[in-house]
Short mmCIF file of C-alpha atoms in Angstrom, two decimals:
data_model
loop_
_atom_site.label_atom_id
_atom_site.label_comp_id
_atom_site.label_asym_id
_atom_site.label_seq_id
_atom_site.Cartn_x
_atom_site.Cartn_y
_atom_site.Cartn_z
CA MET A 1 53.61 84.45 101.60
CA ASP A 2 50.79 84.10 104.07
CA PHE A 3 52.22 83.01 107.41
CA SER A 4 49.01 84.10 109.13
CA LEU A 5 49.44 81.22 111.57
CA LEU A 6 52.35 83.11 113.07
CA SER A 7 50.80 86.50 113.69
CA PHE A 8 49.32 88.31 116.67
CA ALA A 9 47.40 91.51 115.79
CA GLU A 10 45.27 92.84 113.00
CA LEU A 11 46.44 95.90 111.10
CA LEU A 12 43.64 97.69 109.34
CA VAL A 13 44.60 99.79 106.32
CA PHE A 14 42.20 102.45 105.09
CA PHE A 15 42.74 104.06 101.69
CA THR A 16 42.83 107.87 101.69
CA LEU A 17 43.47 109.36 98.28
CA VAL A 18 46.05 112.15 98.33
CA ASN A 19 45.62 112.84 94.60
CA PRO A 20 41.94 112.21 93.80
CA SER A 21 42.45 112.89 90.11
CA LEU A 22 44.85 109.98 89.68
CA SER A 23 43.79 107.74 86.83
CA SER A 24 44.99 104.34 85.74
CA ASP A 25 47.15 106.03 83.11
CA SER A 26 49.21 108.07 85.57
CA HIS A 27 50.36 105.57 88.19
CA GLU A 28 54.05 105.78 87.46
CA SER A 29 54.38 109.51 88.05
CA SER A 30 51.97 109.86 90.99
CA SER A 31 51.83 108.45 94.47
CA LEU A 32 49.10 107.24 96.77
CA ILE A 33 49.65 107.67 100.51
CA LEU A 34 47.54 105.60 102.86
CA PRO A 35 47.19 105.50 106.63
CA LEU A 36 47.93 102.30 108.51
CA LYS A 37 45.96 101.55 111.65
CA ALA A 38 46.66 98.72 114.07
CA GLN A 39 44.05 96.85 116.06
CA LEU A 40 44.60 93.83 118.29
CA ILE A 41 42.07 91.08 117.64
CA PRO A 42 42.70 87.89 119.65
CA ASN A 43 42.12 84.57 117.96
CA LYS A 44 40.22 81.76 119.63
CA LEU A 45 43.31 79.57 119.85
CA SER A 46 45.48 79.71 122.95
CA PHE A 47 48.47 82.09 122.53
CA HIS A 48 47.58 82.50 118.84
CA HIS A 49 46.58 85.83 117.40
CA ASN A 50 46.29 87.09 113.89
CA VAL A 51 48.04 89.90 112.07
CA SER A 52 46.80 90.99 108.71
CA LEU A 53 47.03 94.14 106.69
CA THR A 54 43.62 94.80 105.19
CA VAL A 55 42.42 97.26 102.57
CA SER A 56 38.88 98.40 101.85
CA LEU A 57 38.10 98.54 98.13
CA ALA A 58 35.13 98.74 95.79
CA VAL A 59 34.93 95.97 93.20
CA GLY A 60 32.54 95.50 90.27
CA SER A 61 29.77 97.50 88.62
CA PRO A 62 27.85 98.66 90.57
CA PRO A 63 30.61 98.65 93.20
CA GLN A 64 30.61 96.15 96.04
CA GLN A 65 32.61 97.01 99.17
CA VAL A 66 35.19 94.36 100.08
CA THR A 67 37.94 94.02 102.70
CA MET A 68 41.09 92.28 101.54
CA VAL A 69 44.25 91.10 103.31
CA LEU A 70 47.42 92.75 101.96
CA ASP A 71 50.19 90.16 101.46
CA THR A 72 53.62 90.99 100.01
CA GLY A 73 54.38 87.27 99.77
CA SER A 74 51.54 86.41 97.38
CA GLU A 75 50.89 87.12 93.72
CA LEU A 76 47.25 86.60 92.74
CA SER A 77 44.62 88.72 94.44
CA TRP A 78 41.41 86.87 95.16
CA LEU A 79 37.91 87.34 96.51
CA ARG A 80 35.67 84.82 98.20
CA CYS A 81 32.73 84.40 95.83
CA LYS A 82 30.66 82.07 98.01
CA LYS A 83 29.45 82.69 101.56
CA THR A 84 30.01 80.06 104.23
CA PRO A 85 29.02 79.95 107.92
CA THR A 86 32.56 80.97 108.92
CA ALA A 87 33.08 83.43 106.05
CA PRO A 88 29.99 85.66 105.77
CA PHE A 89 31.58 88.31 103.53
CA SER A 90 31.80 87.59 99.82
CA PHE A 91 31.82 89.16 96.38
CA SER A 92 28.81 88.42 94.13
CA PRO A 93 30.03 88.21 90.52
CA HIS A 94 26.53 87.77 89.12
CA LEU A 95 25.65 91.26 90.39
CA SER A 96 28.53 92.91 88.51
CA THR A 97 28.04 93.85 84.86
CA SER A 98 31.82 94.33 84.43
CA TYR A 99 32.75 90.83 85.67
CA HIS A 100 34.35 88.56 83.05
CA PRO A 101 35.67 85.04 83.74
CA ILE A 102 38.92 84.16 82.00
CA PRO A 103 38.89 81.17 79.61
CA CYS A 104 41.71 78.66 79.88
CA SER A 105 42.71 79.44 76.29
CA SER A 106 43.53 83.05 77.25
CA PRO A 107 47.21 84.10 77.34
CA THR A 108 46.55 85.32 80.90
CA CYS A 109 45.81 81.73 81.87
CA THR A 110 48.47 80.03 79.77
CA THR A 111 51.48 82.31 80.31
CA ARG A 112 50.99 84.77 83.18
CA THR A 113 50.37 82.08 85.80
CA ARG A 114 53.77 80.39 85.43
CA ASP A 115 54.91 81.35 88.93
CA PHE A 116 51.90 79.83 90.66
CA THR A 117 52.91 77.03 93.05
CA VAL A 118 50.14 74.79 91.70
CA PRO A 119 49.70 74.89 87.88
CA VAL A 120 46.34 76.20 86.67
CA SER A 121 43.89 73.86 84.98
CA CYS A 122 40.81 73.97 82.75
CA ASP A 123 37.44 73.33 84.41
CA SER A 124 34.35 71.76 82.85
CA ASN A 125 33.24 75.16 81.54
CA LYS A 126 36.66 75.73 79.93
CA LEU A 127 37.48 78.46 82.44
CA CYS A 128 40.90 79.03 84.00
CA HIS A 129 40.93 77.25 87.38
CA ALA A 130 43.49 78.02 90.09
CA ILE A 131 44.40 76.50 93.45
CA LEU A 132 46.41 78.67 95.84
CA SER A 133 48.17 77.09 98.83
CA TYR A 134 49.77 78.93 101.76
CA ALA A 135 52.40 78.14 104.36
CA ASP A 136 49.83 77.82 107.15
CA ALA A 137 48.26 74.86 105.27
CA SER A 138 45.24 76.89 104.13
CA SER A 139 44.16 76.96 100.49
CA VAL A 140 41.55 78.46 98.18
CA GLU A 141 40.41 77.53 94.70
CA GLY A 142 38.24 78.95 91.98
CA ASN A 143 38.37 80.67 88.60
CA LEU A 144 40.44 83.56 87.29
CA ALA A 145 38.38 86.57 86.28
CA MET A 146 38.56 90.29 85.49
CA ASP A 147 36.63 93.16 87.04
CA SER A 148 37.09 96.79 88.08
CA PHE A 149 38.89 97.56 91.34
CA ARG A 150 38.39 101.08 92.73
CA PHE A 151 39.61 103.12 95.68
CA GLY A 152 38.47 106.72 95.91
CA ASN A 153 38.36 108.07 92.35
CA SER A 154 41.19 105.83 91.19
CA GLY A 155 41.22 102.26 90.01
CA LEU A 156 41.82 99.70 87.32
CA PRO A 157 38.94 98.59 85.08
CA GLY A 158 40.35 95.15 84.18
CA MET A 159 42.08 93.74 87.26
CA VAL A 160 42.81 90.02 87.04
CA PHE A 161 41.91 88.20 90.25
CA GLY A 162 40.65 84.89 91.55
CA CYS A 163 36.95 84.38 92.20
CA MET A 164 37.22 81.60 94.80
CA ASP A 165 34.36 79.33 95.77
CA SER A 166 36.03 76.73 98.01
CA GLY A 167 39.05 76.15 100.22
CA THR A 168 40.38 75.19 103.62
CA SER A 169 41.31 77.63 106.37
CA SER A 170 43.50 77.61 109.46
CA ASN A 171 42.12 80.97 110.55
CA PRO A 172 38.32 81.24 110.70
CA ASP A 173 38.65 84.40 112.81
CA GLU A 174 40.28 86.24 109.89
CA ASP A 175 37.82 84.73 107.42
CA SER A 176 34.91 86.14 109.40
CA ARG A 177 36.26 89.69 108.89
CA THR A 178 37.65 89.72 105.34
CA THR A 179 36.54 89.04 101.78
CA GLY A 180 39.83 88.03 100.20
CA LEU A 181 43.51 88.84 99.68
CA ILE A 182 45.58 91.32 97.68
CA GLY A 183 48.86 89.89 96.36
CA MET A 184 51.79 92.31 96.40
CA ASN A 185 54.84 90.33 95.27
CA ARG A 186 56.77 90.81 92.00
CA GLY A 187 54.65 88.50 89.87
CA SER A 188 52.97 89.85 86.74
CA LEU A 189 49.49 89.29 88.20
CA SER A 190 50.16 90.95 91.56
CA PHE A 191 48.14 94.03 92.50
CA VAL A 192 51.15 96.35 92.43
CA SER A 193 52.26 95.02 89.01
CA GLN A 194 48.82 95.35 87.43
CA MET A 195 48.37 98.86 88.85
CA GLY A 196 51.69 99.88 87.28
CA PHE A 197 53.39 101.13 90.43
CA ARG A 198 57.11 100.36 90.43
CA GLN A 199 57.65 101.19 94.10
CA PHE A 200 55.75 100.90 97.32
CA SER A 201 56.68 101.47 100.95
CA TYR A 202 55.27 100.95 104.41
CA CYS A 203 56.15 102.07 107.90
CA ILE A 204 54.63 100.44 110.99
CA SER A 205 54.79 102.03 114.41
CA GLY A 206 55.87 99.81 117.26
CA ARG A 207 53.81 101.51 119.97
CA ASP A 208 50.53 102.90 118.69
CA SER A 209 48.08 102.43 115.89
CA SER A 210 49.67 104.76 113.35
CA GLY A 211 51.54 103.90 110.19
CA VAL A 212 51.92 104.58 106.49
CA LEU A 213 51.42 102.63 103.28
CA LEU A 214 52.64 104.37 100.12
CA PHE A 215 52.27 103.40 96.47
CA GLY A 216 54.80 105.26 94.35
CA GLU A 217 58.01 107.14 95.11
CA ALA A 218 58.78 108.46 98.60
CA ASN A 219 60.10 112.03 98.23
CA PHE A 220 59.91 113.52 101.71
CA PRO A 221 62.50 115.98 103.08
CA TRP A 222 62.26 114.45 106.57
CA LEU A 223 62.98 110.91 105.38
CA ARG A 224 66.66 110.09 105.78
CA PRO A 225 68.47 108.40 102.85
CA LEU A 226 67.65 104.72 102.58
CA ASN A 227 70.24 101.97 102.51
CA TYR A 228 69.56 99.35 99.87
CA THR A 229 70.16 95.66 99.42
CA PRO A 230 69.69 94.08 95.98
CA LEU A 231 67.06 91.47 95.32
CA VAL A 232 68.40 87.99 94.64
CA GLN A 233 67.15 86.79 91.29
CA ILE A 234 67.54 83.30 89.87
CA SER A 235 66.31 82.87 86.32
CA THR A 236 66.34 79.06 86.35
CA PRO A 237 63.22 77.59 88.00
CA LEU A 238 64.14 75.69 91.17
CA PRO A 239 61.67 73.59 93.17
CA TYR A 240 62.04 75.47 96.48
CA PHE A 241 62.88 78.99 95.28
CA ASP A 242 60.11 81.58 95.02
CA ARG A 243 61.21 83.68 92.04
CA VAL A 244 58.72 86.50 92.62
CA ALA A 245 59.27 86.92 96.37
CA TYR A 246 61.25 89.84 97.78
CA THR A 247 64.39 87.77 98.26
CA VAL A 248 67.52 89.39 99.72
CA GLN A 249 70.89 87.95 100.75
CA LEU A 250 71.44 87.47 104.47
CA GLU A 251 75.21 87.27 105.03
CA GLY A 252 75.62 87.02 108.79
CA ILE A 253 74.26 87.79 112.25
CA ARG A 254 75.85 89.68 115.14
CA VAL A 255 74.75 89.63 118.76
CA SER A 256 76.12 92.87 120.18
CA GLY A 257 79.73 92.74 118.97
CA THR A 258 79.88 88.95 118.52
CA LEU A 259 79.59 87.63 114.99
CA LEU A 260 78.05 84.17 114.89
CA SER A 261 80.65 81.68 113.70
CA LEU A 262 78.82 80.42 110.63
CA PRO A 263 79.94 79.99 107.01
CA LYS A 264 78.39 82.45 104.56
CA SER A 265 77.26 79.52 102.44
CA ILE A 266 74.72 78.54 105.10
CA PHE A 267 72.75 81.69 104.24
CA GLU A 268 72.71 81.04 100.48
CA PRO A 269 70.05 79.07 98.59
CA ASP A 270 71.18 75.55 97.75
CA HIS A 271 70.87 73.76 94.39
CA THR A 272 67.13 73.20 95.02
CA GLY A 273 66.48 76.84 95.93
CA ALA A 274 65.93 76.07 99.61
CA GLY A 275 67.40 78.65 101.98
CA GLN A 276 66.36 81.92 100.36
CA THR A 277 65.76 84.96 102.61
CA MET A 278 62.38 86.62 102.10
CA VAL A 279 61.17 89.99 103.43
CA ASP A 280 57.51 89.28 104.12
CA SER A 281 54.95 91.61 105.69
CA GLY A 282 52.56 88.67 106.02
CA THR A 283 54.72 87.11 108.74
CA GLN A 284 54.92 88.56 112.24
CA PHE A 285 58.25 87.30 113.56
CA THR A 286 61.55 86.29 111.94
CA PHE A 287 62.36 82.65 111.24
CA LEU A 288 65.78 81.16 110.58
CA LEU A 289 66.86 77.74 109.36
CA GLY A 290 67.73 75.34 112.18
CA PRO A 291 71.55 75.61 112.38
CA VAL A 292 71.48 79.41 112.26
CA TYR A 293 68.63 79.64 114.75
CA THR A 294 70.46 77.33 117.17
CA ALA A 295 73.64 79.42 116.94
CA LEU A 296 71.70 82.64 117.56
CA LYS A 297 69.73 81.10 120.42
CA ASN A 298 72.87 79.84 122.16
CA GLU A 299 74.69 83.17 121.83
CA PHE A 300 71.69 85.15 123.07
CA LEU A 301 71.39 82.80 126.05
CA ARG A 302 75.11 83.21 126.77
CA GLN A 303 74.93 87.00 126.73
CA THR A 304 71.75 87.19 128.84
CA LYS A 305 72.43 84.46 131.42
CA THR A 306 72.86 86.99 134.22
CA ILE A 307 69.81 89.12 133.39
CA LEU A 308 67.13 86.72 132.08
CA ARG A 309 65.67 83.54 133.57
CA PRO A 310 64.82 80.87 130.96
CA LEU A 311 61.35 79.32 131.20
CA ASN A 312 62.86 75.81 131.04
CA ASP A 313 59.63 74.16 129.89
CA PRO A 314 60.40 71.71 127.06
CA ASN A 315 56.69 71.20 126.46
CA PHE A 316 56.06 74.85 125.58
CA VAL A 317 56.95 76.09 122.11
CA PHE A 318 55.33 79.43 121.29
CA GLN A 319 53.46 79.35 117.98
CA GLY A 320 55.11 76.04 117.15
CA ALA A 321 58.55 77.39 116.31
CA MET A 322 59.76 79.65 119.14
CA ASP A 323 61.25 77.58 121.92
CA LEU A 324 63.35 80.21 123.72
CA CYS A 325 61.20 81.82 126.41
CA PHE A 326 61.88 83.56 129.69
CA ARG A 327 60.23 84.39 133.01
CA VAL A 328 60.07 88.10 133.85
CA GLU A 329 58.63 89.43 137.12
CA LEU A 330 55.18 90.94 136.69
CA SER A 331 56.26 93.72 139.03
CA ARG A 332 59.09 94.76 136.70
CA ALA A 333 58.38 98.07 134.95
CA ALA A 334 60.60 97.38 131.95
CA LEU A 335 62.76 94.69 130.42
CA PRO A 336 66.48 94.72 131.27
CA ALA A 337 68.96 96.08 128.73
CA LEU A 338 69.32 93.37 126.09
CA PRO A 339 72.06 92.70 123.52
CA SER A 340 71.01 93.81 120.04
CA VAL A 341 70.77 91.37 117.15
CA ASN A 342 72.08 92.71 113.84
CA LEU A 343 70.86 91.02 110.67
CA MET A 344 73.61 91.63 108.12
CA PHE A 345 72.34 91.85 104.55
CA ARG A 346 74.35 92.69 101.48
CA GLY A 347 74.87 96.45 101.77
CA VAL A 348 72.70 97.09 104.83
CA GLU A 349 72.08 95.95 108.40
CA MET A 350 68.78 95.64 110.24
CA ILE A 351 69.22 96.24 113.98
CA VAL A 352 66.78 94.44 116.26
CA SER A 353 67.01 95.78 119.79
CA GLY A 354 65.11 96.42 123.01
CA GLU A 355 61.48 95.40 123.19
CA LYS A 356 61.53 94.02 119.64
CA LEU A 357 63.63 91.09 120.92
CA LEU A 358 61.10 89.68 123.36
CA TYR A 359 57.33 89.29 123.04
CA ARG A 360 55.07 88.83 126.04
CA VAL A 361 52.84 85.77 125.60
CA PRO A 362 49.25 87.02 126.09
CA GLY A 363 47.51 85.69 129.17
CA MET A 364 50.35 83.40 130.25
CA THR A 365 51.95 83.58 133.68
CA ARG A 366 54.04 81.31 135.83
CA GLY A 367 53.52 82.20 139.46
CA SER A 368 54.33 85.89 139.81
CA ASP A 369 56.12 85.97 136.44
CA ALA A 370 55.05 86.88 132.93
CA VAL A 371 56.33 84.75 130.04
CA TYR A 372 58.30 86.42 127.24
CA CYS A 373 59.58 84.63 124.12
CA PHE A 374 62.48 85.44 121.82
CA THR A 375 61.10 86.93 118.60
CA PHE A 376 63.21 84.70 116.36
CA GLY A 377 61.97 81.21 115.59
CA ASN A 378 63.13 77.98 113.96
CA SER A 379 61.73 77.68 110.45
CA ASP A 380 62.59 73.97 110.43
CA LEU A 381 59.82 73.43 112.98
CA LEU A 382 57.37 75.03 110.54
CA GLY A 383 58.44 72.90 107.60
CA VAL A 384 59.56 76.06 105.78
CA GLU A 385 62.85 75.82 103.88
CA ALA A 386 63.61 79.54 104.03
CA TYR A 387 64.66 82.50 106.15
CA VAL A 388 61.71 84.84 106.65
CA ILE A 389 62.09 88.42 107.91
CA GLY A 390 58.82 89.30 109.63
CA HIS A 391 57.31 92.73 110.10
CA HIS A 392 57.76 92.76 113.90
CA HIS A 393 61.44 93.42 113.21
CA GLN A 394 60.57 96.02 110.58
CA GLN A 395 58.78 98.28 113.07
CA ASN A 396 59.86 101.92 113.01
CA MET A 397 61.66 101.42 109.72
CA TRP A 398 60.74 102.87 106.37
CA MET A 399 60.61 99.76 104.18
CA GLU A 400 60.75 100.41 100.42
CA PHE A 401 60.16 97.74 97.78
CA ASP A 402 61.64 99.02 94.52
CA LEU A 403 60.54 96.79 91.64
CA ALA A 404 62.10 99.06 89.01
CA LYS A 405 65.63 98.77 90.43
CA SER A 406 65.19 95.30 91.98
CA ARG A 407 66.10 96.28 95.52
CA VAL A 408 64.75 96.71 99.04
CA GLY A 409 65.59 99.86 100.99
CA LEU A 410 65.29 100.67 104.66
CA ALA A 411 65.95 103.49 107.10
CA GLU A 412 65.10 103.88 110.76
CA VAL A 413 62.26 106.34 111.32
CA ARG A 414 59.60 107.04 113.93
CA CYS A 415 56.57 105.75 112.07
CA ASP A 416 54.11 107.53 114.35
CA LEU A 417 55.83 110.83 113.52
CA ALA A 418 55.87 109.95 109.83
CA SER A 419 52.09 109.53 109.98
CA GLN A 420 51.73 112.90 111.67
CA ARG A 421 53.92 114.63 109.07
CA LEU A 422 51.80 113.16 106.29
CA GLY A 423 48.59 114.15 108.04
CA LEU A 424 47.49 110.54 108.47
CA ALA A 425 47.57 110.17 112.25
CA SER A 426 44.18 109.76 113.87
#
């Protein structure tokens, strides 16, 4: 799911092929390891920056170089097929001899698009027409097509994607740098599903520009055993439940040793599917439904009342959903020792501690103080009926998405050191 509205840096991913001889027939037994590089690119909006994971690929015959946003919360990959003043980069299908639009009578159009939020339709040329909408109120539309996608000497000759010619955007800054999006969820038309990989992992460093993106199995002697939590799967379609998201079961939250006094049922999806917990690399911070967020906010305030000074500005809500902010002296070398927040999933806990708990608002000061905001937000203020675990809280963790065994695994690791061990550090 693309919560690009909520992000604050751009992560550039460059493909480096570890096994150049890998062909489309050998995905399941081989792995691709890719370096992850972070770069801060401020957006034009006040206190609003953009994080996206982007990959550089070659598409079509002859190949055209494109840059695409990597999104684990989306299914269909798409390319912008029409230039605009704010989006100068595009793919030109008429220049590719391997480009084939998909008719609306095709099984790809009639059956493999069932998890799209907006049902596909048939345009005037009897081609499969799709509209994709995202949580930040942006959307794109165009036709489904097939073409070759290549990276290094590997690729897929018949990748299904969207060739989009119109849409609305909340982020022209990102549009000016990218050509489209790669969907990485569990849907049948996602990039990872079409490529045949049944596992992928990433590891993002919290301090520098290094990181790892891996397609395939992670078999490294230095990687400690992962702890796993099963994916929540509901076979019956529900209006507010995303069946192909990486949904896990949040069961509780602890602040230091204090368990929030909340019923377990508050973390479970209701009869409409609202209230699922999604692990989403497309979102920067973590967002909780209102009652849970309020309980966490109050407990964090209680435990930090002697060490942190609240901003106490009811008119300031960072990124529209984060209303707990603090004043910290500019002269202070480091943040005080903070109580950790443990997200308790079925079978595993994610510990959020130290600097990952507070984020300094860029360019904002109050007198001689900097402004820091709590890195958990209220999803109710976003109009999102879900818990979303953002990648800020996944820093320095090996995050594995195992489609074959329907589970998500994690283990704490120094991601900068992981990059060095794999020979990917710059």
